[in-house]
GROMACS .gro file of C-alpha atoms in nm:
model
  313
    1MET     CA    1  -0.720   0.636   2.794
    2ALA     CA    2  -0.408   0.832   2.699
    3LYS     CA    3  -0.256   0.516   2.560
    4SER     CA    4  -0.567   0.454   2.351
    5VAL     CA    5  -0.563   0.807   2.211
    6SER     CA    6  -0.193   0.783   2.127
    7THR     CA    7  -0.255   0.452   1.951
    8HIS     CA    8  -0.532   0.604   1.739
    9LEU     CA    9  -0.314   0.903   1.653
   10LEU     CA   10  -0.026   0.676   1.556
   11ASN     CA   11  -0.254   0.473   1.328
   12ALA     CA   12  -0.383   0.797   1.172
   13VAL     CA   13  -0.022   0.898   1.103
   14ARG     CA   14   0.035   0.558   0.943
   15GLY     CA   15  -0.272   0.616   0.729
   16GLY     CA   16  -0.137   0.958   0.636
   17LEU     CA   17   0.189   0.804   0.519
   18ILE     CA   18  -0.004   0.550   0.310
   19GLY     CA   19  -0.220   0.822   0.156
   20THR     CA   20   0.080   1.040   0.077
   21ALA     CA   21   0.252   0.747  -0.094
   22GLU     CA   22  -0.051   0.685  -0.316
   23VAL     CA   23  -0.036   1.039  -0.456
   24VAL     CA   24   0.322   0.994  -0.576
   25PRO     CA   25   0.362   0.794  -0.900
   26GLY     CA   26   0.583   0.491  -0.845
   27VAL     CA   27   0.533   0.467  -0.468
   28SER     CA   28   0.287   0.210  -0.333
   29GLY     CA   29   0.067   0.266  -0.031
   30GLY     CA   30   0.083  -0.110   0.027
   31THR     CA   31   0.459  -0.081   0.064
   32VAL     CA   32   0.418   0.178   0.339
   33ALA     CA   33   0.157  -0.038   0.512
   34LEU     CA   34   0.407  -0.325   0.513
   35VAL     CA   35   0.686  -0.109   0.656
   36VAL     CA   36   0.472   0.035   0.938
   37GLY     CA   37   0.349  -0.313   1.032
   38ILE     CA   38  -0.026  -0.294   0.963
   39TYR     CA   39  -0.055  -0.454   0.618
   40ASP     CA   40  -0.191  -0.795   0.724
   41ASP     CA   41  -0.436  -0.646   0.975
   42LEU     CA   42  -0.571  -0.399   0.719
   43ILE     CA   43  -0.619  -0.656   0.442
   44ILE     CA   44  -0.781  -0.915   0.668
   45SER     CA   45  -1.009  -0.653   0.826
   46ALA     CA   46  -1.105  -0.523   0.482
   47GLY     CA   47  -1.182  -0.879   0.374
   48HIS     CA   48  -1.418  -0.930   0.670
   49LEU     CA   49  -1.580  -0.592   0.599
   50VAL     CA   50  -1.646  -0.688   0.236
   51SER     CA   51  -1.790  -1.023   0.346
   52GLY     CA   52  -2.012  -0.852   0.602
   53VAL     CA   53  -2.152  -0.609   0.345
   54ARG     CA   54  -2.215  -0.891   0.097
   55MET     CA   55  -2.393  -1.105   0.358
   56ALA     CA   56  -2.604  -0.812   0.476
   57ALA     CA   57  -2.705  -0.738   0.116
   58THR     CA   58  -2.813  -1.099   0.057
   59ASP     CA   59  -2.949  -1.208   0.397
   60LEU     CA   60  -3.158  -0.907   0.502
   61PRO     CA   61  -3.381  -0.895   0.189
   62ARG     CA   62  -3.447  -1.268   0.235
   63LYS     CA   63  -3.530  -1.216   0.604
   64ARG     CA   64  -3.251  -1.442   0.720
   65GLY     CA   65  -3.139  -1.198   0.988
   66ASN     CA   66  -2.805  -1.024   1.029
   67ALA     CA   67  -2.619  -1.284   1.236
   68ARG     CA   68  -2.370  -1.378   0.962
   69ALA     CA   69  -2.303  -1.016   0.867
   70ALA     CA   70  -2.263  -0.914   1.232
   71ALA     CA   71  -2.013  -1.195   1.286
   72GLU     CA   72  -1.802  -1.070   0.994
   73PHE     CA   73  -1.824  -0.707   1.107
   74GLY     CA   74  -1.716  -0.817   1.454
   75LYS     CA   75  -1.388  -0.947   1.311
   76VAL     CA   76  -1.295  -0.607   1.168
   77ARG     CA   77  -1.041  -0.407   1.368
   78TRP     CA   78  -1.254  -0.095   1.348
   79ALA     CA   79  -1.031   0.131   1.558
   80LEU     CA   80  -0.735   0.061   1.332
   81VAL     CA   81  -0.929   0.080   1.005
   82LEU     CA   82  -1.111   0.406   1.085
   83ALA     CA   83  -0.797   0.579   1.213
   84VAL     CA   84  -0.600   0.475   0.904
   85LEU     CA   85  -0.881   0.586   0.668
   86ALA     CA   86  -0.904   0.925   0.840
   87GLY     CA   87  -0.530   0.976   0.808
   88MET     CA   88  -0.536   0.866   0.443
   89ALA     CA   89  -0.821   1.102   0.351
   90ILE     CA   90  -0.647   1.404   0.502
   91ALA     CA   91  -0.312   1.309   0.349
   92VAL     CA   92  -0.449   1.251  -0.002
   93LEU     CA   93  -0.614   1.595  -0.011
   94THR     CA   94  -0.303   1.761   0.132
   95ALA     CA   95  -0.046   1.570  -0.072
   96ALA     CA   96  -0.238   1.630  -0.396
   97ARG     CA   97  -0.173   2.001  -0.343
   98LEU     CA   98   0.175   1.988  -0.188
   99VAL     CA   99   0.365   1.668  -0.271
  100SER     CA  100   0.253   1.621  -0.631
  101PRO     CA  101   0.380   1.965  -0.748
  102LEU     CA  102   0.707   1.902  -0.564
  103VAL     CA  103   0.758   1.578  -0.757
  104LYS     CA  104   0.677   1.752  -1.086
  105GLU     CA  105   0.916   2.042  -1.023
  106HIS     CA  106   1.201   1.835  -0.875
  107PRO     CA  107   1.160   1.482  -1.015
  108GLU     CA  108   1.515   1.351  -0.980
  109PRO     CA  109   1.569   1.439  -0.611
  110SER     CA  110   1.214   1.326  -0.525
  111TYR     CA  111   1.245   0.990  -0.695
  112ALA     CA  112   1.590   0.939  -0.543
  113VAL     CA  113   1.439   0.953  -0.195
  114PHE     CA  114   1.155   0.722  -0.297
  115PHE     CA  115   1.401   0.479  -0.458
  116GLY     CA  116   1.588   0.449  -0.129
  117LEU     CA  117   1.262   0.406   0.062
  118VAL     CA  118   1.141   0.118  -0.155
  119LEU     CA  119   1.485  -0.045  -0.174
  120ALA     CA  120   1.504  -0.068   0.205
  121SER     CA  121   1.142  -0.186   0.215
  122LEU     CA  122   1.240  -0.508   0.035
  123TRP     CA  123   1.352  -0.642   0.373
  124VAL     CA  124   0.997  -0.635   0.513
  125PRO     CA  125   0.829  -0.897   0.289
  126PHE     CA  126   1.157  -1.087   0.248
  127ARG     CA  127   1.173  -1.159   0.620
  128GLY     CA  128   0.804  -1.119   0.698
  129SER     CA  129   0.695  -1.478   0.636
  130GLY     CA  130   0.921  -1.618   0.906
  131ARG     CA  131   1.030  -1.903   0.678
  132ARG     CA  132   1.351  -1.970   0.491
  133TRP     CA  133   1.336  -1.901   0.116
  134THR     CA  134   1.387  -2.195  -0.121
  135PRO     CA  135   1.541  -2.179  -0.472
  136VAL     CA  136   1.187  -2.195  -0.612
  137ASN     CA  137   1.092  -1.890  -0.403
  138TYR     CA  138   1.386  -1.693  -0.543
  139LEU     CA  139   1.292  -1.795  -0.897
  140LEU     CA  140   0.928  -1.691  -0.844
  141ALA     CA  141   1.034  -1.355  -0.703
  142LEU     CA  142   1.267  -1.303  -1.000
  143VAL     CA  143   0.989  -1.376  -1.252
  144VAL     CA  144   0.749  -1.140  -1.073
  145ALA     CA  145   1.019  -0.872  -1.055
  146ALA     CA  146   1.079  -0.902  -1.429
  147ALA     CA  147   0.706  -0.865  -1.499
  148ALA     CA  148   0.684  -0.559  -1.271
  149PHE     CA  149   0.992  -0.414  -1.442
  150VAL     CA  150   0.821  -0.440  -1.782
  151VAL     CA  151   0.488  -0.298  -1.662
  152THR     CA  152   0.652   0.002  -1.493
  153GLY     CA  153   0.828   0.080  -1.821
  154LEU     CA  154   0.505   0.133  -2.013
  155PRO     CA  155   0.480   0.492  -2.146
  156ALA     CA  156   0.210   0.722  -2.018
  157ALA     CA  157  -0.101   0.755  -2.231
  158GLU     CA  158  -0.298   1.063  -2.330
  159VAL     CA  159  -0.676   1.006  -2.328
  160ASP     CA  160  -1.000   1.196  -2.286
  161PRO     CA  161  -1.154   1.075  -1.959
  162ASN     CA  162  -1.502   0.927  -1.967
  163PRO     CA  163  -1.698   0.773  -1.676
  164VAL     CA  164  -1.637   0.412  -1.785
  165LEU     CA  165  -1.261   0.463  -1.823
  166VAL     CA  166  -1.240   0.657  -1.495
  167ALA     CA  167  -1.425   0.384  -1.302
  168PHE     CA  168  -1.215   0.107  -1.462
  169ALA     CA  169  -0.888   0.289  -1.391
  170ALA     CA  170  -1.000   0.352  -1.033
  171ALA     CA  171  -1.076  -0.019  -0.984
  172LEU     CA  172  -0.723  -0.110  -1.093
  173ALA     CA  173  -0.559   0.175  -0.903
  174VAL     CA  174  -0.724   0.078  -0.575
  175CYS     CA  175  -0.597  -0.278  -0.626
  176ALA     CA  176  -0.252  -0.125  -0.647
  177LEU     CA  177  -0.324   0.057  -0.321
  178VAL     CA  178  -0.341  -0.273  -0.134
  179LEU     CA  179  -0.065  -0.448  -0.331
  180PRO     CA  180   0.291  -0.358  -0.229
  181GLY     CA  181   0.519  -0.262  -0.515
  182VAL     CA  182   0.243  -0.143  -0.747
  183SER     CA  183   0.160   0.226  -0.743
  184GLY     CA  184  -0.197   0.339  -0.799
  185SER     CA  185  -0.077   0.680  -0.916
  186PHE     CA  186   0.160   0.512  -1.161
  187LEU     CA  187  -0.130   0.316  -1.312
  188LEU     CA  188  -0.327   0.639  -1.342
  189LEU     CA  189  -0.032   0.788  -1.529
  190THR     CA  190  -0.031   0.490  -1.765
  191PHE     CA  191  -0.404   0.545  -1.830
  192GLY     CA  192  -0.343   0.916  -1.881
  193LEU     CA  193  -0.563   1.008  -1.584
  194TYR     CA  194  -0.313   1.113  -1.317
  195THR     CA  195  -0.323   1.488  -1.382
  196VAL     CA  196  -0.699   1.485  -1.435
  197THR     CA  197  -0.752   1.302  -1.104
  198MET     CA  198  -0.521   1.535  -0.910
  199ASP     CA  199  -0.699   1.838  -1.059
  200ALA     CA  200  -1.038   1.689  -0.965
  201LEU     CA  201  -0.920   1.646  -0.604
  202ASN     CA  202  -0.782   1.999  -0.586
  203GLU     CA  203  -1.094   2.151  -0.745
  204ARG     CA  204  -1.334   1.927  -0.547
  205ASP     CA  205  -1.498   1.798  -0.868
  206LEU     CA  206  -1.761   1.583  -0.694
  207GLY     CA  207  -1.886   1.421  -1.016
  208TYR     CA  208  -1.543   1.292  -1.113
  209ILE     CA  209  -1.458   1.200  -0.753
  210GLY     CA  210  -1.787   1.009  -0.718
  211THR     CA  211  -1.726   0.811  -1.037
  212PHE     CA  212  -1.372   0.734  -0.928
  213ALA     CA  213  -1.489   0.629  -0.580
  214LEU     CA  214  -1.754   0.395  -0.726
  215GLY     CA  215  -1.496   0.216  -0.942
  216ALA     CA  216  -1.256   0.199  -0.648
  217ILE     CA  217  -1.520   0.038  -0.424
  218PHE     CA  218  -1.595  -0.235  -0.678
  219GLY     CA  219  -1.225  -0.302  -0.741
  220LEU     CA  220  -1.146  -0.316  -0.372
  221ALA     CA  221  -1.439  -0.548  -0.298
  222PHE     CA  222  -1.317  -0.809  -0.545
  223PHE     CA  223  -0.942  -0.782  -0.495
  224VAL     CA  224  -0.922  -0.753  -0.118
  225LYS     CA  225  -1.099  -1.087  -0.069
  226LEU     CA  226  -0.839  -1.254  -0.289
  227LEU     CA  227  -0.557  -1.097  -0.091
  228GLN     CA  228  -0.719  -1.194   0.238
  229TRP     CA  229  -0.743  -1.556   0.126
  230LEU     CA  230  -0.382  -1.558   0.002
  231LEU     CA  231  -0.249  -1.410   0.327
  232GLU     CA  232  -0.446  -1.658   0.539
  233HIS     CA  233  -0.369  -1.971   0.332
  234HIS     CA  234  -0.045  -1.897   0.140
  235HIS     CA  235   0.124  -1.631   0.351
  236HIS     CA  236   0.484  -1.720   0.266
  237THR     CA  237   0.430  -1.745  -0.111
  238THR     CA  238   0.230  -1.421  -0.109
  239LEU     CA  239   0.518  -1.236   0.057
  240VAL     CA  240   0.760  -1.387  -0.195
  241VAL     CA  241   0.549  -1.240  -0.475
  242MET     CA  242   0.531  -0.906  -0.294
  243THR     CA  243   0.910  -0.900  -0.266
  244GLY     CA  244   0.936  -0.950  -0.641
  245LEU     CA  245   0.683  -0.674  -0.706
  246LEU     CA  246   0.879  -0.433  -0.488
  247ALA     CA  247   1.207  -0.518  -0.659
  248GLY     CA  248   1.064  -0.477  -1.009
  249SER     CA  249   0.889  -0.153  -0.919
  250LEU     CA  250   1.224   0.013  -0.849
  251ARG     CA  251   1.246   0.074  -1.223
  252ALA     CA  252   0.970   0.335  -1.202
  253LEU     CA  253   1.167   0.524  -0.937
  254TRP     CA  254   1.506   0.537  -1.113
  255PRO     CA  255   1.576   0.913  -1.108
  256TRP     CA  256   1.723   0.934  -1.456
  257GLN     CA  257   1.472   0.851  -1.730
  258ASP     CA  258   1.320   1.038  -2.022
  259GLU     CA  259   0.954   1.119  -2.092
  260GLY     CA  260   0.908   0.777  -2.256
  261ARG     CA  261   1.030   0.611  -1.932
  262ASN     CA  262   1.353   0.491  -2.091
  263LEU     CA  263   1.627   0.448  -1.830
  264GLN     CA  264   1.935   0.669  -1.857
  265ALA     CA  265   2.280   0.673  -1.701
  266PRO     CA  266   2.346   0.888  -1.391
  267ALA     CA  267   2.402   1.256  -1.471
  268ASP     CA  268   2.636   1.515  -1.321
  269ASN     CA  269   2.419   1.545  -1.012
  270ALA     CA  270   2.481   1.179  -0.927
  271PRO     CA  271   2.652   1.242  -0.587
  272MET     CA  272   2.354   1.440  -0.456
  273ILE     CA  273   2.101   1.194  -0.599
  274PHE     CA  274   2.275   0.889  -0.451
  275GLY     CA  275   2.298   1.075  -0.119
  276LEU     CA  276   1.920   1.126  -0.125
  277MET     CA  277   1.877   0.756  -0.205
  278ALA     CA  278   2.082   0.675   0.104
  279LEU     CA  279   1.868   0.915   0.307
  280GLY     CA  280   1.548   0.739   0.196
  281PHE     CA  281   1.705   0.403   0.276
  282VAL     CA  282   1.802   0.512   0.627
  283VAL     CA  283   1.453   0.653   0.694
  284VAL     CA  284   1.294   0.314   0.627
  285VAL     CA  285   1.555   0.127   0.830
  286VAL     CA  286   1.483   0.354   1.126
  287ALA     CA  287   1.107   0.308   1.075
  288ILE     CA  288   1.149  -0.071   1.069
  289LEU     CA  289   1.356  -0.067   1.388
  290ILE     CA  290   1.101   0.156   1.565
  291GLU     CA  291   0.814  -0.067   1.455
  292ARG     CA  292   0.999  -0.380   1.573
  293ARG     CA  293   1.064  -0.224   1.913
  294ALA     CA  294   0.699  -0.118   1.941
  295HIS     CA  295   0.584  -0.467   1.841
  296ALA     CA  296   0.815  -0.629   2.097
  297ARG     CA  297   0.678  -0.395   2.365
  298ARG     CA  298   0.318  -0.481   2.273
  299VAL     CA  299   0.396  -0.854   2.289
  300SER     CA  300   0.571  -0.811   2.624
  301GLU     CA  301   0.277  -0.615   2.767
  302ALA     CA  302   0.031  -0.877   2.642
  303ASP     CA  303   0.238  -1.153   2.807
  304ASP     CA  304   0.254  -0.956   3.132
  305ASN     CA  305  -0.122  -0.902   3.131
  306GLU     CA  306  -0.182  -1.270   3.063
  307THR     CA  307   0.053  -1.368   3.345
  308THR     CA  308  -0.121  -1.127   3.583
  309ALA     CA  309  -0.461  -1.272   3.491
  310VAL     CA  310  -0.336  -1.625   3.556
  311ILE     CA  311  -0.194  -1.526   3.896
  312LYS     CA  312  -0.527  -1.368   3.995
  313LEU     CA  313  -0.707  -1.688   3.904
   0.00000   0.00000   0.00000
C-alpha cells in the first residue's frame, strides 16, 4: 500500500514538473515527460482514452453497447494519468502566480537554467529508440531543428482576444504540450495571448478558461491519436524528429535576445549565465540517472515476481 501511495505521489510530482514547464515560454511539457520517463505511457494512454470517448459517442446512441469503448478505456493507465493530471493542475495554477513573474523579472538567469535543462534533455530522445542513427536520421533531425529554429524566432504578436482565436490558439498550444521541443506558452506568446491567459488563470476568469479548455480538448483529441500511431508504428523516426525539435527549440531559450527575438552576443554577466546553464544541465543528468535506476529496479522486481510465480507453479 505504501509503495502504491509513493508511486502515485511520484507521478503527481512528475505532473507538477510538466505543468510548471508549460507555464514558462520556451520550455515544453513534453520534454519534461520524456526526461522523467512517462512520455510514451501518457501519449498511448491518452490515445486509448480519445478512442474510448469517440466509440462511446458513436456506439451508445446506436444501441451497439459499450464493449468497444470499455476495451479502449481498459487500456488506459488510469492511476498514472490521473496522478499526472492532478499534479499538472496544481502546478499550472501555482506556477502562473510564482514562476511566470520570476521569468519576467529575471529573464536571462531563468532562461539560462532552462537552456541547460533542454540541452541535456537531447540525450533522452536521441538514445530512447534503442536503435543506431543512420545518416538519413541525422539529416532529418537537422531539417526539423532548422524549422524549429525559424519558428521559435517569430516575434510576439499583439492582438485583441476573441473566443475563436482563443480556442484555436489553445488547440495548437495543447499540441505543443504533448510534443517535446515545442512550448505551448511560447505559441501563446506568438499569438499575443500569453499574458491574457496567465491573467485569466490568476483571476479565475471562468469564461476565458472554459473557451481555452474547449479548444484544448479538440486539439488534443486530434493530435494525440496521431502521436500514438507514430509512437506505435514509427517509434525510432518519431524520436529522431523529437530530437530535432528539441535542438531547434534551444533558440527560444538563448538568454541574450531583444524584444524582437533577435539573438545577441553574451553580455558582461556571461560567467554567471553559463554557470546557470551548467546547473540546469546537471539537474537533468541527475534526473535521467535517477529515472534509469528506478526503471532498472522496476524491471528487476517484475522479473523476480515472475520467477516466484513460476516456482510456485
